[in-house]
Amino acid sequence: MQILTTISDMQNWTQGARVRGERIAFVPTMGCLHEGHCVLLREGRKLGDKLVLSIFVNPTQFGPNEDFSRYPRTFEADLAHARGCGVDVVFHPDVEELYPKSVLPSTSSGRTDLWFDTLTTNGAEDLCNQLCGKFRPGHFQGVAMVVAKLFLIVQPHTALFGEKDYQQLQIIHRMVADLNIPLEVVGCPIVREPDGIAMSSRNTYLSATDRQRALALSQSLKRAAEMVAAGDHHPEKLCQTVTDILTAIEARIDYVSLVDADTLEPLTHWKTPSVLAIAAWVGKTRLIDNIIFR
Ligand code: AMP
């Protein structure tokens, strides 16, 4: 397994692989790898002749009061996971490599620049402004910016993302379509702990008590799924049921919303495919989870 830290080394490696006719599968991450990431990597291993993992905690997708500096960085452990999943190349640039000072975003929001505003998100404002977009201004612009850069550096044939970040997945689908980026985006189902909690690098922030309380997220979605299975699927009632369960553990709710799976517009009438999505704070940790009704 090779570890590459510069854009030119990564692009040279890609060029060689493509000349040899090898298909490249790519899994972008912020590290602190867990089984959720490993499922993407194993799926990528099947879809590509070569498998590239990127590990980069991307500053442009964090707000000024968010957890960029304390985001868990566990590079050595990540390498062990990567080897176990058959990764060929770990792309691990530092911030200066991806955002040299000369091109560091410097608009008033401080996090995006003209090219990326224009190219990546103007066409997807409708998607970016829903759900998490309302609570994390600039977040998806930062995600789109780094993913677009990584796509141009790694030039994969296939890129894999988790449905855990459903809105992110939809925005990337849209970006790839709008910009005619020649690759296939593959979404993979949420990987959960045995007790149901969605795996997340941010779960490491939770105290033992908050970890117990956080179970309410997946439990509330499970309850909603049971209601849907029983034909009881009025959007307002589903959201109220989830809200009640989250309120009972004193979570601070950012949103509970049943949305159209393609447009992410809130639904007033039941339809499929739809997504019931949650963002809520348990203690000082913001967690997201969702369930897709196909
Ligand atoms: P992150 O490192 O949090 O940026 O995540 C990297 C990728 O892993 C994203 O595509 C996430 O959606 C995906 N991912 C993270 N947690 C999970 C999970 N529990 N199940 C499935 N995919 C996940």
PDB file of C-alpha atoms and ligand atoms in Angstrom, residues 27-40 54 56 61 71 160-166 168-169 172 186 188-193 197-202, ligand 1:
ATOM      1  CA  VAL A  27     -13.485   6.379  -1.248  1.00  0.00           C
ATOM      2  CA  PRO A  28     -13.051   9.921   0.136  1.00  0.00           C
ATOM      3  CA  THR A  29     -13.033  10.201   3.942  1.00  0.00           C
ATOM      4  CA  MET A  30     -11.953  12.437   6.788  1.00  0.00           C
ATOM      5  CA  GLY A  31     -10.263   9.482   8.510  1.00  0.00           C
ATOM      6  CA  CYS A  32     -10.999   8.057  11.978  1.00  0.00           C
ATOM      7  CA  LEU A  33     -12.071   5.015  10.003  1.00  0.00           C
ATOM      8  CA  HIS A  34     -14.723   2.649  11.280  1.00  0.00           C
ATOM      9  CA  GLU A  35     -16.734  -0.224   9.854  1.00  0.00           C
ATOM     10  CA  GLY A  36     -18.959   2.250   7.927  1.00  0.00           C
ATOM     11  CA  HIS A  37     -15.913   3.380   5.955  1.00  0.00           C
ATOM     12  CA  CYS A  38     -14.642  -0.213   5.620  1.00  0.00           C
ATOM     13  CA  VAL A  39     -17.895  -1.312   3.961  1.00  0.00           C
ATOM     14  CA  LEU A  40     -17.361   1.419   1.331  1.00  0.00           C
ATOM     15  CA  SER A  54      -8.324   9.694   0.729  1.00  0.00           C
ATOM     16  CA  PHE A  56      -8.289  14.618   4.630  1.00  0.00           C
ATOM     17  CA  GLN A  61     -16.660  22.265   5.212  1.00  0.00           C
ATOM     18  CA  TYR A  71     -12.034  16.304  14.809  1.00  0.00           C
ATOM     19  CA  LEU A 160     -18.327   5.513  -3.196  1.00  0.00           C
ATOM     20  CA  PHE A 161     -20.268   7.473  -0.566  1.00  0.00           C
ATOM     21  CA  GLY A 162     -22.461   6.477   2.376  1.00  0.00           C
ATOM     22  CA  GLU A 163     -26.200   7.003   2.612  1.00  0.00           C
ATOM     23  CA  LYS A 164     -25.505   8.055   6.207  1.00  0.00           C
ATOM     24  CA  ASP A 165     -24.819  11.489   4.674  1.00  0.00           C
ATOM     25  CA  TYR A 166     -27.818  11.300   2.382  1.00  0.00           C
ATOM     26  CA  GLN A 168     -24.208  14.971   0.662  1.00  0.00           C
ATOM     27  CA  LEU A 169     -24.719  11.941  -1.586  1.00  0.00           C
ATOM     28  CA  ILE A 172     -22.549  14.880  -5.278  1.00  0.00           C
ATOM     29  CA  VAL A 186     -22.210   4.683  -5.859  1.00  0.00           C
ATOM     30  CA  CYS A 188     -23.896   2.421   0.153  1.00  0.00           C
ATOM     31  CA  PRO A 189     -26.379   1.743   2.979  1.00  0.00           C
ATOM     32  CA  ILE A 190     -25.827   2.998   6.535  1.00  0.00           C
ATOM     33  CA  VAL A 191     -23.700   0.714   8.699  1.00  0.00           C
ATOM     34  CA  ARG A 192     -24.903   0.501  12.293  1.00  0.00           C
ATOM     35  CA  GLU A 193     -23.549  -0.786  15.601  1.00  0.00           C
ATOM     36  CA  ILE A 197     -26.673   3.547  16.402  1.00  0.00           C
ATOM     37  CA  ALA A 198     -25.297   4.714  13.042  1.00  0.00           C
ATOM     38  CA  MET A 199     -21.513   4.462  12.994  1.00  0.00           C
ATOM     39  CA  SER A 200     -19.832   7.848  12.931  1.00  0.00           C
ATOM     40  CA  SER A 201     -16.398   9.247  13.717  1.00  0.00           C
ATOM     41  CA  ARG A 202     -18.225  11.769  15.918  1.00  0.00           C
TER      42      ARG A 202
HETATM   43  P1  AMP B   1     -16.514  10.942   6.708  1.00  0.00           P
HETATM   44  O1  AMP B   1     -15.160  10.407   7.012  1.00  0.00           O
HETATM   45  O2  AMP B   1     -17.400  11.097   7.899  1.00  0.00           O
HETATM   46  O3  AMP B   1     -16.457  12.172   5.832  1.00  0.00           O
HETATM   47  O4  AMP B   1     -17.234   9.835   5.825  1.00  0.00           O
HETATM   48  C1  AMP B   1     -16.644   9.339   4.649  1.00  0.00           C
HETATM   49  C2  AMP B   1     -17.658   8.515   3.912  1.00  0.00           C
HETATM   50  O5  AMP B   1     -18.066   7.424   4.720  1.00  0.00           O
HETATM   51  C3  AMP B   1     -18.924   9.299   3.541  1.00  0.00           C
HETATM   52  O6  AMP B   1     -19.338   8.918   2.247  1.00  0.00           O
HETATM   53  C4  AMP B   1     -19.901   8.853   4.597  1.00  0.00           C
HETATM   54  O7  AMP B   1     -21.253   8.931   4.179  1.00  0.00           O
HETATM   55  C5  AMP B   1     -19.487   7.402   4.779  1.00  0.00           C
HETATM   56  N1  AMP B   1     -19.947   6.899   6.079  1.00  0.00           N
HETATM   57  C6  AMP B   1     -19.645   7.406   7.300  1.00  0.00           C
HETATM   58  N2  AMP B   1     -20.289   6.707   8.265  1.00  0.00           N
HETATM   59  C7  AMP B   1     -21.024   5.755   7.627  1.00  0.00           C
HETATM   60  C8  AMP B   1     -21.916   4.735   8.058  1.00  0.00           C
HETATM   61  N3  AMP B   1     -22.206   4.532   9.334  1.00  0.00           N
HETATM   62  N4  AMP B   1     -22.478   3.937   7.108  1.00  0.00           N
HETATM   63  C9  AMP B   1     -22.202   4.139   5.793  1.00  0.00           C
HETATM   64  N5  AMP B   1     -21.367   5.075   5.333  1.00  0.00           N
HETATM   65  C10 AMP B   1     -20.783   5.881   6.227  1.00  0.00           C
END
